[in-house]
Structures are given as C-alpha cells and as structure tokens.
Amino acid sequence: MKVVCDSSVIIGLSVVGKLDILWRLFEDVYVPEAVFYEVCVKGKNRVGSKELQDAVKCGYIKVKKPSNTLLVNSLVDPLGKGEAETIVLALEISADYACIDERIARRKAKQLGIKIKGTIGILWSAMKRNLISIKEFKECLSKLE
C-alpha cells in the first residue's frame, strides 16, 4: 500500500512517538516537498522535524514533488501548499490513501476520489493490526487532545 502524508499527520504521530507506524502499516510512504519544507525547514525546532528528517535519511519515507503544478496551484486556495501537494501527489502515484487531518483538505481529496486516513485512523489501524495496544491507543488519543 502507498500513502502520501500531510504535515499534520507527520507532526501528530511524532507528538505521540509513533511515526514508525507509517512504515510498519504501509509499504511506501511519501511526503511531498512542500510538506517536508513545512515540517523540517519552517518548523525546524518543532516536534516532527527531526523525526521526519531521520525517516527520510533511513529511507522509510520518500520525498517527492508532484509534477502537475497547475493542479497544485489551483488547489492552494483554500488549501495550503502542503495539503494541495499531498492531494496531487496521491493522485499522480495512485496512492491508496492521502493521510490528512484538516477538514477542508479531506473534503477536497474525497471529491477527487482519493481515500483518506487521518492521524487517529492510522493509530486505529495500528491497534487493529496489533502494532499498538488498546492502552497505547488511548494514551495517544490523550496526548493528541
């Protein structure tokens, strides 16, 4: 399974110390260049920055720029650049899921026929596959609140 992740999912999973769930659940994990920039350059001292950089260095997460810049630019308003690139890259690589938490971006992805998963949905899938316990799942939810 292939997924493309937006910054909110990368940051959320990093906050709870579970970013590794992504490559344990999915074969191919991508972030678009705009997401990498948002998390690692603009937010370089925040949670998620080091975790994403390490995951990219180790090859667990791949950074890829979507080629259809016209579609990206058409989605940027009302979406952010990272959300727009996440949706377009998901379309271009025929990803199984776009991993997005923001409501407007999720709605736009669904309109374009893309399946979505958010941070909680990813944690739920991990629990269902026994990658985390029910207790860990509940602890993660508490931390995310």
PDB file of C-alpha atoms in Angstrom:
ATOM      1  CA  MET A   1       0.000   0.000   0.000  1.00  0.00           C
ATOM      2  CA  LYS A   2       1.114   3.523  -0.857  1.00  0.00           C
ATOM      3  CA  VAL A   3       0.269   6.616   1.186  1.00  0.00           C
ATOM      4  CA  VAL A   4       1.040  10.309   0.925  1.00  0.00           C
ATOM      5  CA  CYS A   5       1.140  12.224   4.208  1.00  0.00           C
ATOM      6  CA  ASP A   6       0.428  15.830   5.033  1.00  0.00           C
ATOM      7  CA  SER A   7       2.318  17.665   7.777  1.00  0.00           C
ATOM      8  CA  SER A   8      -0.463  17.330  10.378  1.00  0.00           C
ATOM      9  CA  VAL A   9      -0.185  13.534  10.312  1.00  0.00           C
ATOM     10  CA  ILE A  10       3.629  13.600  10.474  1.00  0.00           C
ATOM     11  CA  ILE A  11       3.540  16.022  13.404  1.00  0.00           C
ATOM     12  CA  GLY A  12       0.685  14.238  15.188  1.00  0.00           C
ATOM     13  CA  LEU A  13       2.355  10.835  15.011  1.00  0.00           C
ATOM     14  CA  SER A  14       5.661  12.394  16.093  1.00  0.00           C
ATOM     15  CA  VAL A  15       3.991  14.047  19.100  1.00  0.00           C
ATOM     16  CA  VAL A  16       2.857  10.645  20.345  1.00  0.00           C
ATOM     17  CA  GLY A  17       6.146   8.946  19.421  1.00  0.00           C
ATOM     18  CA  LYS A  18       4.552   6.695  16.795  1.00  0.00           C
ATOM     19  CA  LEU A  19       5.808   7.957  13.412  1.00  0.00           C
ATOM     20  CA  ASP A  20       7.209   4.464  12.767  1.00  0.00           C
ATOM     21  CA  ILE A  21       3.645   3.164  12.493  1.00  0.00           C
ATOM     22  CA  LEU A  22       3.526   4.620   8.984  1.00  0.00           C
ATOM     23  CA  TRP A  23       6.169   2.302   7.533  1.00  0.00           C
ATOM     24  CA  ARG A  24       5.008  -0.581   9.652  1.00  0.00           C
ATOM     25  CA  LEU A  25       1.474  -0.256   8.206  1.00  0.00           C
ATOM     26  CA  PHE A  26       2.263   0.790   4.637  1.00  0.00           C
ATOM     27  CA  GLU A  27       4.834  -0.376   2.082  1.00  0.00           C
ATOM     28  CA  ASP A  28       5.510   3.030   0.537  1.00  0.00           C
ATOM     29  CA  VAL A  29       5.212   6.279   2.477  1.00  0.00           C
ATOM     30  CA  TYR A  30       5.625   9.619   0.714  1.00  0.00           C
ATOM     31  CA  VAL A  31       5.581  13.266   1.685  1.00  0.00           C
ATOM     32  CA  PRO A  32       5.504  15.993  -0.934  1.00  0.00           C
ATOM     33  CA  GLU A  33       8.311  18.555  -0.993  1.00  0.00           C
ATOM     34  CA  ALA A  34       6.044  21.259   0.457  1.00  0.00           C
ATOM     35  CA  VAL A  35       5.294  19.077   3.487  1.00  0.00           C
ATOM     36  CA  PHE A  36       8.975  18.330   4.031  1.00  0.00           C
ATOM     37  CA  TYR A  37       9.648  22.074   3.862  1.00  0.00           C
ATOM     38  CA  GLU A  38       6.793  22.912   6.289  1.00  0.00           C
ATOM     39  CA  VAL A  39       7.920  20.359   8.852  1.00  0.00           C
ATOM     40  CA  CYS A  40      11.705  20.431   8.531  1.00  0.00           C
ATOM     41  CA  VAL A  41      12.551  23.973   7.422  1.00  0.00           C
ATOM     42  CA  LYS A  42       9.764  26.259   8.649  1.00  0.00           C
ATOM     43  CA  GLY A  43       9.261  24.166  11.782  1.00  0.00           C
ATOM     44  CA  LYS A  44      12.870  23.078  12.228  1.00  0.00           C
ATOM     45  CA  ASN A  45      12.829  23.213  16.026  1.00  0.00           C
ATOM     46  CA  ARG A  46       9.363  21.709  16.475  1.00  0.00           C
ATOM     47  CA  VAL A  47       8.204  18.162  17.051  1.00  0.00           C
ATOM     48  CA  GLY A  48       8.223  16.194  13.820  1.00  0.00           C
ATOM     49  CA  SER A  49      11.187  17.908  12.189  1.00  0.00           C
ATOM     50  CA  LYS A  50      13.946  15.600  13.412  1.00  0.00           C
ATOM     51  CA  GLU A  51      11.670  12.561  13.197  1.00  0.00           C
ATOM     52  CA  LEU A  52      10.812  13.242   9.542  1.00  0.00           C
ATOM     53  CA  GLN A  53      14.416  14.011   8.607  1.00  0.00           C
ATOM     54  CA  ASP A  54      15.577  10.769  10.230  1.00  0.00           C
ATOM     55  CA  ALA A  55      12.852   8.743   8.490  1.00  0.00           C
ATOM     56  CA  VAL A  56      13.822  10.210   5.119  1.00  0.00           C
ATOM     57  CA  LYS A  57      17.539   9.561   5.738  1.00  0.00           C
ATOM     58  CA  CYS A  58      16.759   5.931   6.606  1.00  0.00           C
ATOM     59  CA  GLY A  59      14.561   5.525   3.518  1.00  0.00           C
ATOM     60  CA  TYR A  60      11.340   4.883   5.436  1.00  0.00           C
ATOM     61  CA  ILE A  61       9.708   7.961   3.932  1.00  0.00           C
ATOM     62  CA  LYS A  62      10.319   9.277   0.421  1.00  0.00           C
ATOM     63  CA  VAL A  63      10.100  12.957  -0.541  1.00  0.00           C
ATOM     64  CA  LYS A  64       8.560  13.542  -3.970  1.00  0.00           C
ATOM     65  CA  LYS A  65       7.411  16.650  -5.800  1.00  0.00           C
ATOM     66  CA  PRO A  66       4.140  16.377  -7.700  1.00  0.00           C
ATOM     67  CA  SER A  67       4.561  17.134 -11.403  1.00  0.00           C
ATOM     68  CA  ASN A  68       1.165  18.771 -12.025  1.00  0.00           C
ATOM     69  CA  THR A  69       1.957  22.241 -10.682  1.00  0.00           C
ATOM     70  CA  LEU A  70      -1.118  23.684 -12.406  1.00  0.00           C
ATOM     71  CA  LEU A  71      -3.405  21.446 -10.332  1.00  0.00           C
ATOM     72  CA  VAL A  72      -1.401  22.164  -7.167  1.00  0.00           C
ATOM     73  CA  ASN A  73      -1.755  25.910  -7.746  1.00  0.00           C
ATOM     74  CA  SER A  74      -5.495  25.581  -8.396  1.00  0.00           C
ATOM     75  CA  LEU A  75      -5.955  23.832  -5.036  1.00  0.00           C
ATOM     76  CA  VAL A  76      -3.783  26.189  -2.963  1.00  0.00           C
ATOM     77  CA  ASP A  77      -6.727  28.484  -2.267  1.00  0.00           C
ATOM     78  CA  PRO A  78      -8.386  27.492   0.125  1.00  0.00           C
ATOM     79  CA  LEU A  79      -5.846  24.744   0.905  1.00  0.00           C
ATOM     80  CA  GLY A  80      -2.249  25.226   1.963  1.00  0.00           C
ATOM     81  CA  LYS A  81       0.616  24.252  -0.325  1.00  0.00           C
ATOM     82  CA  GLY A  82       1.354  21.068   1.654  1.00  0.00           C
ATOM     83  CA  GLU A  83      -2.249  19.918   1.544  1.00  0.00           C
ATOM     84  CA  ALA A  84      -2.528  20.697  -2.174  1.00  0.00           C
ATOM     85  CA  GLU A  85       0.687  18.813  -2.971  1.00  0.00           C
ATOM     86  CA  THR A  86      -0.435  15.876  -0.813  1.00  0.00           C
ATOM     87  CA  ILE A  87      -3.660  15.555  -2.797  1.00  0.00           C
ATOM     88  CA  VAL A  88      -2.000  15.941  -6.208  1.00  0.00           C
ATOM     89  CA  LEU A  89       0.825  13.524  -5.387  1.00  0.00           C
ATOM     90  CA  ALA A  90      -1.726  10.979  -4.126  1.00  0.00           C
ATOM     91  CA  LEU A  91      -3.485  11.235  -7.493  1.00  0.00           C
ATOM     92  CA  GLU A  92      -0.258  11.020  -9.501  1.00  0.00           C
ATOM     93  CA  ILE A  93       1.131   7.924  -7.811  1.00  0.00           C
ATOM     94  CA  SER A  94      -2.281   6.247  -7.349  1.00  0.00           C
ATOM     95  CA  ALA A  95      -1.836   6.170  -3.587  1.00  0.00           C
ATOM     96  CA  ASP A  96      -4.171   4.015  -1.555  1.00  0.00           C
ATOM     97  CA  TYR A  97      -4.634   6.881   0.919  1.00  0.00           C
ATOM     98  CA  ALA A  98      -3.882  10.537   1.391  1.00  0.00           C
ATOM     99  CA  CYS A  99      -3.181  10.965   5.102  1.00  0.00           C
ATOM    100  CA  ILE A 100      -4.718  14.311   6.011  1.00  0.00           C
ATOM    101  CA  ASP A 101      -6.367  15.697   9.153  1.00  0.00           C
ATOM    102  CA  GLU A 102      -7.732  19.081   8.002  1.00  0.00           C
ATOM    103  CA  ARG A 103     -11.446  19.001   7.184  1.00  0.00           C
ATOM    104  CA  ILE A 104     -11.375  21.145   4.011  1.00  0.00           C
ATOM    105  CA  ALA A 105      -8.453  19.179   2.546  1.00  0.00           C
ATOM    106  CA  ARG A 106     -10.160  15.875   3.395  1.00  0.00           C
ATOM    107  CA  ARG A 107     -13.329  17.036   1.644  1.00  0.00           C
ATOM    108  CA  LYS A 108     -11.386  18.094  -1.467  1.00  0.00           C
ATOM    109  CA  ALA A 109      -9.498  14.779  -1.570  1.00  0.00           C
ATOM    110  CA  LYS A 110     -12.778  12.852  -1.349  1.00  0.00           C
ATOM    111  CA  GLN A 111     -14.252  14.964  -4.177  1.00  0.00           C
ATOM    112  CA  LEU A 112     -11.292  13.903  -6.311  1.00  0.00           C
ATOM    113  CA  GLY A 113     -11.844  10.220  -5.478  1.00  0.00           C
ATOM    114  CA  ILE A 114      -8.979   9.828  -3.040  1.00  0.00           C
ATOM    115  CA  LYS A 115      -9.404   7.695   0.069  1.00  0.00           C
ATOM    116  CA  ILE A 116      -8.243   9.399   3.232  1.00  0.00           C
ATOM    117  CA  LYS A 117      -6.923   8.476   6.645  1.00  0.00           C
ATOM    118  CA  GLY A 118      -6.131  10.840   9.459  1.00  0.00           C
ATOM    119  CA  THR A 119      -3.833  10.517  12.439  1.00  0.00           C
ATOM    120  CA  ILE A 120      -6.476   8.790  14.574  1.00  0.00           C
ATOM    121  CA  GLY A 121      -7.416   6.454  11.714  1.00  0.00           C
ATOM    122  CA  ILE A 122      -3.783   5.437  11.342  1.00  0.00           C
ATOM    123  CA  LEU A 123      -3.483   4.764  15.077  1.00  0.00           C
ATOM    124  CA  TRP A 124      -6.750   2.795  14.943  1.00  0.00           C
ATOM    125  CA  SER A 125      -5.399   0.670  12.055  1.00  0.00           C
ATOM    126  CA  ALA A 126      -2.204   0.069  14.031  1.00  0.00           C
ATOM    127  CA  MET A 127      -4.230  -1.105  17.018  1.00  0.00           C
ATOM    128  CA  LYS A 128      -6.362  -3.398  14.834  1.00  0.00           C
ATOM    129  CA  ARG A 129      -3.157  -4.956  13.443  1.00  0.00           C
ATOM    130  CA  ASN A 130      -1.707  -5.347  16.960  1.00  0.00           C
ATOM    131  CA  LEU A 131       1.112  -2.869  16.327  1.00  0.00           C
ATOM    132  CA  ILE A 132      -0.005  -0.942  19.404  1.00  0.00           C
ATOM    133  CA  SER A 133      -2.141  -1.983  22.351  1.00  0.00           C
ATOM    134  CA  ILE A 134      -5.527  -0.563  23.291  1.00  0.00           C
ATOM    135  CA  LYS A 135      -3.816   1.151  26.221  1.00  0.00           C
ATOM    136  CA  GLU A 136      -1.248   2.757  23.887  1.00  0.00           C
ATOM    137  CA  PHE A 137      -4.050   3.841  21.546  1.00  0.00           C
ATOM    138  CA  LYS A 138      -5.885   5.559  24.403  1.00  0.00           C
ATOM    139  CA  GLU A 139      -2.659   7.205  25.608  1.00  0.00           C
ATOM    140  CA  CYS A 140      -2.022   8.516  22.103  1.00  0.00           C
ATOM    141  CA  LEU A 141      -5.529   9.985  21.944  1.00  0.00           C
ATOM    142  CA  SER A 142      -4.974  11.734  25.267  1.00  0.00           C
ATOM    143  CA  LYS A 143      -1.669  13.221  24.049  1.00  0.00           C
ATOM    144  CA  LEU A 144      -3.247  14.388  20.814  1.00  0.00           C
ATOM    145  CA  GLU A 145      -6.012  16.221  22.695  1.00  0.00           C
TER     146      GLU A 145
END
